[in-house]
CSV table of C-alpha atoms in Angstrom, one decimal:
chain,number,residue,atom,x,y,z
A,1,MET,CA,6.5,34.5,13.6
A,2,GLN,CA,3.8,35.2,16.2
A,3,CYS,CA,4.5,35.7,19.8
A,4,LYS,CA,2.1,34.7,22.6
A,5,GLY,CA,2.4,34.8,26.3
A,6,PRO,CA,3.9,35.2,28.8
A,7,PHE,CA,3.5,31.6,30.1
A,8,GLU,CA,5.1,29.8,33.0
A,9,VAL,CA,7.9,27.4,32.3
A,10,LEU,CA,7.0,24.4,34.5
A,11,GLU,CA,10.0,22.1,33.9
A,12,ARG,CA,12.7,20.9,31.6
A,13,VAL,CA,11.5,17.7,30.1
A,14,LYS,CA,14.5,16.4,28.2
A,15,GLY,CA,17.4,18.1,26.5
A,16,ASN,CA,16.1,21.5,25.3
A,17,ASP,CA,12.4,20.6,25.5
A,18,TYR,CA,10.4,22.4,28.2
A,19,ARG,CA,6.8,22.0,29.5
A,20,ILE,CA,4.9,25.3,29.3
A,21,GLN,CA,1.7,26.1,31.2
A,22,LEU,CA,-0.8,27.7,28.8
A,23,ALA,CA,-4.1,29.2,29.8
A,24,ASN,CA,-6.0,25.9,30.0
A,25,ARG,CA,-3.5,23.2,29.1
A,26,ARG,CA,0.2,22.3,29.1
A,27,LYS,CA,2.5,22.0,26.1
A,28,ILE,CA,6.0,20.8,25.4
A,29,LEU,CA,8.1,23.1,23.2
A,30,HIS,CA,11.8,23.2,22.2
A,31,ALA,CA,14.0,26.0,23.3
A,32,ASN,CA,14.1,27.5,19.8
A,33,LEU,CA,10.3,28.2,20.1
A,34,LEU,CA,10.7,30.0,23.4
A,35,LYS,CA,11.9,33.4,24.3
A,36,ARG,CA,12.7,34.8,27.8
A,37,TYR,CA,9.9,37.2,28.7
A,38,ILE,CA,11.2,40.7,29.8
A,39,PRO,CA,8.5,43.2,31.0
A,40,ALA,CA,8.4,46.5,29.1
A,41,VAL,CA,8.9,48.3,32.4
A,42,ILE,CA,11.1,46.7,35.0
A,43,GLU,CA,11.0,48.0,38.5
A,44,GLU,CA,14.2,48.2,40.6
A,45,ASN,CA,15.2,44.7,41.8
A,46,GLU,CA,12.5,43.1,39.6
A,47,THR,CA,13.4,40.3,37.2
A,48,SER,CA,11.7,37.7,35.1
A,49,SER,CA,13.1,34.9,37.1
A,50,ASP,CA,12.4,33.4,40.5
A,51,PRO,CA,15.0,33.6,43.4
A,52,ASP,CA,16.7,30.4,42.1
A,53,GLY,CA,17.3,31.9,38.7
A,54,GLN,CA,14.8,29.7,36.9
A,55,THR,CA,12.9,31.2,34.0
A,56,ILE,CA,9.3,31.7,35.1
A,57,ALA,CA,7.7,33.1,31.9
A,58,ALA,CA,8.4,32.9,28.2
A,59,ALA,CA,6.8,34.0,24.9
A,60,ILE,CA,5.9,31.2,22.6
A,61,LEU,CA,6.9,31.7,19.0
A,62,LYS,CA,4.8,30.1,16.3
A,63,PRO,CA,7.0,27.7,14.3
A,64,GLU,CA,7.4,28.0,10.5
A,65,GLU,CA,4.6,26.1,8.8
A,66,GLN,CA,6.5,25.5,5.5
A,67,PHE,CA,10.0,24.5,4.5
A,68,HIS,CA,11.5,24.1,1.0
A,69,ASN,CA,12.6,20.7,-0.1
A,70,GLN,CA,13.7,20.1,-3.7
A,71,GLY,CA,11.0,22.4,-5.1
A,72,HIS,CA,8.2,21.0,-3.0
A,73,GLU,CA,6.5,22.9,-0.2
A,74,LEU,CA,5.9,20.6,2.7
A,75,GLU,CA,4.5,21.4,6.1
A,76,THR,CA,6.7,20.2,9.0
A,77,LEU,CA,5.2,18.5,12.0
A,78,ASN,CA,8.2,18.9,14.2
A,79,PRO,CA,11.1,21.4,13.6
A,80,LEU,CA,13.5,19.1,15.5
A,81,GLN,CA,15.6,16.5,13.7
A,82,LYS,CA,17.4,13.9,15.8
A,83,GLU,CA,18.2,11.3,13.1
A,84,THR,CA,20.0,11.8,9.8
A,85,VAL,CA,21.4,9.7,7.0
A,86,LYS,CA,24.3,8.8,9.3
A,87,ASP,CA,21.9,6.6,11.4
A,88,ILE,CA,21.1,4.3,8.5
A,89,LYS,CA,22.3,0.8,9.1
A,90,ILE,CA,24.3,-1.1,6.5
A,91,THR,CA,25.0,-4.8,6.9
A,92,PRO,CA,28.6,-5.5,7.8
A,93,GLU,CA,28.5,-8.6,5.6
A,94,LEU,CA,29.2,-6.5,2.6
A,95,SER,CA,32.8,-5.6,1.6
A,96,LYS,CA,34.2,-2.3,2.7
A,97,GLN,CA,34.1,-1.1,-0.9
A,98,GLN,CA,30.4,-2.1,-1.3
A,99,GLN,CA,29.6,-0.3,2.0
A,100,ALA,CA,31.4,2.8,0.8
A,101,GLU,CA,29.4,2.8,-2.5
A,102,ILE,CA,26.1,2.5,-0.6
A,103,ARG,CA,27.1,5.3,1.8
A,104,ASN,CA,28.0,7.5,-1.1
A,105,LEU,CA,24.6,6.8,-2.7
A,106,LEU,CA,22.8,7.6,0.6
A,107,ASN,CA,24.7,10.9,0.9
A,108,ASP,CA,23.5,11.9,-2.6
A,109,TYR,CA,20.0,11.7,-1.2
A,110,LYS,CA,20.6,12.7,2.4
A,111,TYR,CA,18.0,15.4,2.4
A,112,ILE,CA,15.2,12.8,2.3
A,113,PHE,CA,16.5,10.9,5.4
A,114,THR,CA,15.1,12.4,8.5
A,115,ASP,CA,13.0,11.5,11.5
A,116,VAL,CA,10.9,14.7,11.1
A,117,PRO,CA,7.7,13.7,9.4
A,118,SER,CA,6.2,16.1,6.8
A,119,ILE,CA,2.6,16.5,5.7
A,120,ILE,CA,2.4,15.5,2.0
A,121,ASN,CA,0.5,17.5,-0.6
A,122,LEU,CA,-0.3,14.5,-2.9
A,123,GLY,CA,-3.6,13.6,-1.3
A,124,GLU,CA,-5.8,13.7,1.8
A,125,HIS,CA,-8.0,11.4,3.8
A,126,LYS,CA,-11.7,11.7,3.4
A,127,ILE,CA,-14.5,10.3,5.6
A,128,GLN,CA,-17.8,9.6,4.1
A,129,LEU,CA,-20.6,8.7,6.5
A,130,THR,CA,-23.9,7.0,6.1
A,131,THR,CA,-25.6,9.2,8.6
A,132,THR,CA,-25.6,12.9,9.6
A,133,GLU,CA,-26.2,12.0,13.3
A,134,PRO,CA,-23.0,12.7,15.2
A,135,MET,CA,-21.5,9.7,17.1
A,136,LYS,CA,-20.9,10.7,20.7
A,137,GLY,CA,-19.3,8.8,23.5
A,138,LYS,CA,-18.2,9.5,27.1
A,139,ALA,CA,-14.5,9.6,28.1
A,140,TYR,CA,-13.2,6.3,29.5
A,141,SER,CA,-12.1,6.2,33.1
A,142,LEU,CA,-8.3,6.1,33.3
A,143,HIS,CA,-5.9,5.3,36.2
A,144,HIS,CA,-4.0,8.4,37.5
A,145,ALA,CA,-0.7,7.0,36.2
A,146,MET,CA,-2.3,6.4,32.8
A,147,ARG,CA,-3.5,10.0,32.8
A,148,GLU,CA,0.0,11.3,33.2
A,149,THR,CA,1.2,9.2,30.3
A,150,LEU,CA,-1.8,10.4,28.2
A,151,ASP,CA,-1.1,14.1,29.1
A,152,LYS,CA,2.5,13.8,27.9
A,153,GLU,CA,1.5,12.2,24.7
A,154,ILE,CA,-1.1,14.9,24.0
A,155,ASP,CA,1.5,17.6,24.7
A,156,SER,CA,3.8,16.0,22.1
A,157,MET,CA,1.0,15.7,19.5
A,158,LEU,CA,0.0,19.3,20.0
A,159,ALA,CA,3.6,20.4,19.7
A,160,MET,CA,3.9,18.5,16.4
A,161,GLY,CA,0.6,19.9,15.1
A,162,VAL,CA,-0.9,16.4,14.8
A,163,ILE,CA,-4.0,17.4,16.7
A,164,GLU,CA,-5.8,20.6,17.7
A,165,GLU,CA,-8.6,21.6,20.1
A,166,SER,CA,-12.1,20.8,18.9
A,167,SER,CA,-15.6,22.0,19.5
A,168,GLY,CA,-17.2,19.5,17.1
A,169,ALA,CA,-20.3,17.5,17.8
A,170,TYR,CA,-18.5,14.1,17.6
A,171,ALA,CA,-16.6,12.4,20.4
A,172,SER,CA,-14.8,9.1,20.4
A,173,PRO,CA,-13.2,7.9,23.7
A,174,VAL,CA,-9.4,7.5,24.2
A,175,VAL,CA,-8.0,4.1,25.2
A,176,MET,CA,-4.5,3.2,26.4
A,177,VAL,CA,-2.9,0.1,24.9
A,178,LYS,CA,0.1,-1.7,26.3
A,179,LYS,CA,2.7,-2.6,23.7
A,180,PRO,CA,4.8,-5.9,23.8
A,181,GLY,CA,7.9,-3.9,24.9
A,182,GLY,CA,6.1,-2.5,28.0
A,183,SER,CA,5.4,1.0,26.6
A,184,THR,CA,1.9,2.4,26.3
A,185,SER,CA,0.3,3.6,23.1
A,186,VAL,CA,-2.5,6.2,22.9
A,187,CYS,CA,-5.4,5.1,20.7
A,188,VAL,CA,-8.9,6.3,19.9
A,189,ASP,CA,-11.9,3.9,19.9
A,190,TYR,CA,-13.4,4.7,16.6
A,191,ARG,CA,-15.7,1.7,16.4
A,192,LYS,CA,-19.0,3.7,16.3
A,193,LEU,CA,-17.6,6.0,13.7
A,194,ASN,CA,-16.2,3.1,11.6
A,195,SER,CA,-19.6,1.4,11.7
A,196,ALA,CA,-21.2,4.4,9.9
A,197,THR,CA,-18.3,5.0,7.4
A,198,VAL,CA,-18.6,4.1,3.8
A,199,PHE,CA,-16.0,1.4,3.2
A,200,ASP,CA,-13.1,2.1,0.8
A,201,LEU,CA,-12.5,-0.8,-1.6
A,202,GLU,CA,-8.9,0.2,-2.4
A,203,PRO,CA,-6.8,-3.1,-2.4
A,204,VAL,CA,-4.0,-3.3,0.1
A,205,THR,CA,-0.8,-5.2,-0.6
A,206,THR,CA,-0.3,-8.4,1.4
A,207,ALA,CA,2.9,-9.9,2.8
A,208,GLU,CA,2.4,-13.0,0.5
A,209,GLU,CA,2.5,-10.8,-2.6
A,210,ILE,CA,5.7,-9.1,-1.4
A,211,PHE,CA,7.5,-12.4,-0.5
A,212,ALA,CA,6.6,-13.9,-3.9
A,213,LYS,CA,8.5,-11.1,-5.6
A,214,LEU,CA,11.6,-11.6,-3.4
A,215,ALA,CA,12.3,-15.1,-4.7
A,216,GLY,CA,15.9,-15.4,-5.9
A,217,ASP,CA,17.0,-12.0,-4.7
A,218,ARG,CA,19.9,-11.6,-2.3
A,219,TYR,CA,20.1,-7.9,-1.5
A,220,PHE,CA,17.3,-5.9,0.1
A,221,SER,CA,16.8,-2.3,1.4
A,222,LYS,CA,14.0,-1.4,3.8
A,223,PHE,CA,12.9,2.2,4.3
A,224,ASP,CA,10.6,3.1,7.2
A,225,LEU,CA,8.3,6.0,6.6
A,226,ARG,CA,8.3,8.1,9.8
A,227,LYS,CA,4.8,7.9,11.2
A,228,GLY,CA,3.3,7.3,7.8
A,229,TYR,CA,-0.3,7.9,8.6
A,230,TRP,CA,0.5,11.2,10.3
A,231,GLN,CA,1.9,12.5,7.0
A,232,VAL,CA,-1.5,12.4,5.3
A,233,PRO,CA,-3.8,15.4,6.1
A,234,VAL,CA,-7.4,14.9,6.9
A,235,ARG,CA,-9.8,16.9,4.7
A,236,GLU,CA,-10.7,20.1,6.5
A,237,ASP,CA,-14.5,19.4,6.4
A,238,ASP,CA,-13.9,15.9,8.0
A,239,ARG,CA,-11.7,16.9,10.9
A,240,ASP,CA,-14.5,17.3,13.4
A,241,VAL,CA,-15.4,13.7,12.8
A,242,THR,CA,-12.1,12.6,14.2
A,243,THR,CA,-12.7,14.4,17.5
A,244,PHE,CA,-11.8,12.4,20.6
A,245,ILE,CA,-12.6,13.0,24.2
A,246,PHE,CA,-10.7,12.5,27.5
A,247,HIS,CA,-10.3,14.2,30.9
A,248,LEU,CA,-8.8,17.4,29.4
A,249,GLY,CA,-11.5,18.0,26.8
A,250,LEU,CA,-12.0,17.6,23.1
A,251,PHE,CA,-9.4,17.4,20.4
A,252,ARG,CA,-9.4,16.5,16.7
A,253,PHE,CA,-6.8,15.3,14.2
A,254,ARG,CA,-5.3,17.4,11.6
A,255,VAL,CA,-3.7,14.3,10.0
A,256,MET,CA,-4.9,10.8,9.5
A,257,PRO,CA,-5.1,8.9,12.8
A,258,PHE,CA,-4.7,5.2,13.4
A,259,GLY,CA,-7.9,3.3,14.0
A,260,LEU,CA,-10.0,4.7,11.1
A,261,VAL,CA,-11.5,1.9,9.0
A,262,ASN,CA,-10.2,3.4,5.7
A,263,ALA,CA,-6.8,4.7,6.9
A,264,SER,CA,-4.9,1.7,5.4
A,265,ALA,CA,-6.8,2.1,2.1
A,266,THR,CA,-6.0,5.8,1.8
A,267,PHE,CA,-2.3,5.1,2.6
A,268,SER,CA,-2.2,2.2,0.1
A,269,ARG,CA,-3.7,4.4,-2.6
A,270,LEU,CA,-1.2,7.2,-1.9
A,271,MET,CA,1.8,4.8,-2.0
A,272,ARG,CA,0.5,3.2,-5.2
A,273,ASN,CA,0.4,6.6,-6.9
A,274,VAL,CA,3.8,7.6,-5.5
A,275,LEU,CA,5.5,4.4,-6.6
A,276,CYS,CA,3.7,4.2,-10.0
A,277,ASN,CA,6.0,2.9,-12.8
A,278,SER,CA,8.8,2.2,-10.2
A,279,GLN,CA,10.6,-1.1,-10.6
A,280,LYS,CA,11.7,-3.3,-7.7
A,281,LEU,CA,9.8,-1.2,-5.3
A,282,ASP,CA,6.7,-2.1,-3.2
A,283,SER,CA,4.9,-0.7,-0.2
A,284,TYR,CA,3.6,-2.8,2.7
A,285,LEU,CA,1.3,-1.6,5.4
A,286,ASP,CA,1.8,2.0,6.6
A,287,ASP,CA,5.5,2.4,6.9
A,288,VAL,CA,7.7,0.0,4.9
A,289,PHE,CA,8.7,-0.5,1.3
A,290,ALA,CA,11.7,-2.3,-0.1
A,291,THR,CA,14.0,-2.5,-3.1
A,292,TYR,CA,15.6,-5.9,-4.0
A,293,SER,CA,18.0,-7.4,-6.5
A,294,ARG,CA,20.4,-10.3,-7.1
A,295,LEU,CA,23.6,-8.2,-7.5
A,296,VAL,CA,24.9,-5.2,-5.5
A,297,LYS,CA,25.5,-3.1,-8.7
A,298,SER,CA,22.0,-3.6,-9.9
A,299,HIS,CA,20.7,-2.9,-6.4
A,300,LEU,CA,22.6,0.4,-6.4
A,301,SER,CA,21.2,1.3,-9.8
A,302,THR,CA,17.7,0.5,-8.8
A,303,SER,CA,18.1,2.5,-5.5
A,304,ARG,CA,19.4,5.6,-7.3
A,305,ILE,CA,16.2,6.0,-9.3
A,306,LEU,CA,13.9,5.7,-6.3
A,307,PRO,CA,11.2,8.4,-6.2
A,308,THR,CA,12.5,11.4,-4.3
A,309,HIS,CA,9.1,12.7,-3.5
A,310,LEU,CA,8.2,9.9,-1.1
A,311,PRO,CA,6.6,11.1,2.1
A,312,GLY,CA,9.0,11.5,5.1
């Protein structure tokens, strides 16, 4: 554990998450990564809090980078877990006995059901370019309200270890995309980079292929990989290539970002290797795979032999 600081605690964001003012940026950290700063020498009537009793400084503790999971060492992106096996939805159309059997099965594998994504050690994303000339772009102009949204998202990504500061020669601009539900997604415009990237010919499973296999089956299970792309590390030598630029400076991805031309191919190859020789199990896009059968008993048997080394 490495202590840094002291830093000013700006506000309580949500629950036990706090926004901290670092030297040149802000960062959101959970309370378990913070420690009240107490000066080595405290003068009379001097405290580490303001008159209202609010903590004004804290020492940031570096989170553990590894955790042990069934014999595999996996790096965690976020030490906080808000969802567990108890949050899995089971259709009420099954009998109470069938629901109980499924719940017992899920509890046997409860350690793999979490909303905390982990970086896998089964592969990495590589970027091969056709030119050595760096692609550089200027930061897009953003409305002030959009900047606040972007700043919060960057804070979250930094806290999870998804991105890190960069001094690379590449720079792709950030864009804000409105989702159908009204929320805003932060994306990077990698069009210039993609145009100079050697295309990966790895085949990607289509929806039609999946639907063809489902014919005649009645019972289905769907598992969502938590931020699937962010579970795949980017090769160290290629991280500068992912550098993006906005009003706060330059940052690069430690894990595979959305928007890269070969991201889906890398993920498809990873899932194909993970699910090799598995029956009644297929992956689709970046975060969904399903098991299917005609009878509940056979469905439970198939589910019990699912690979336990699936990412996230």
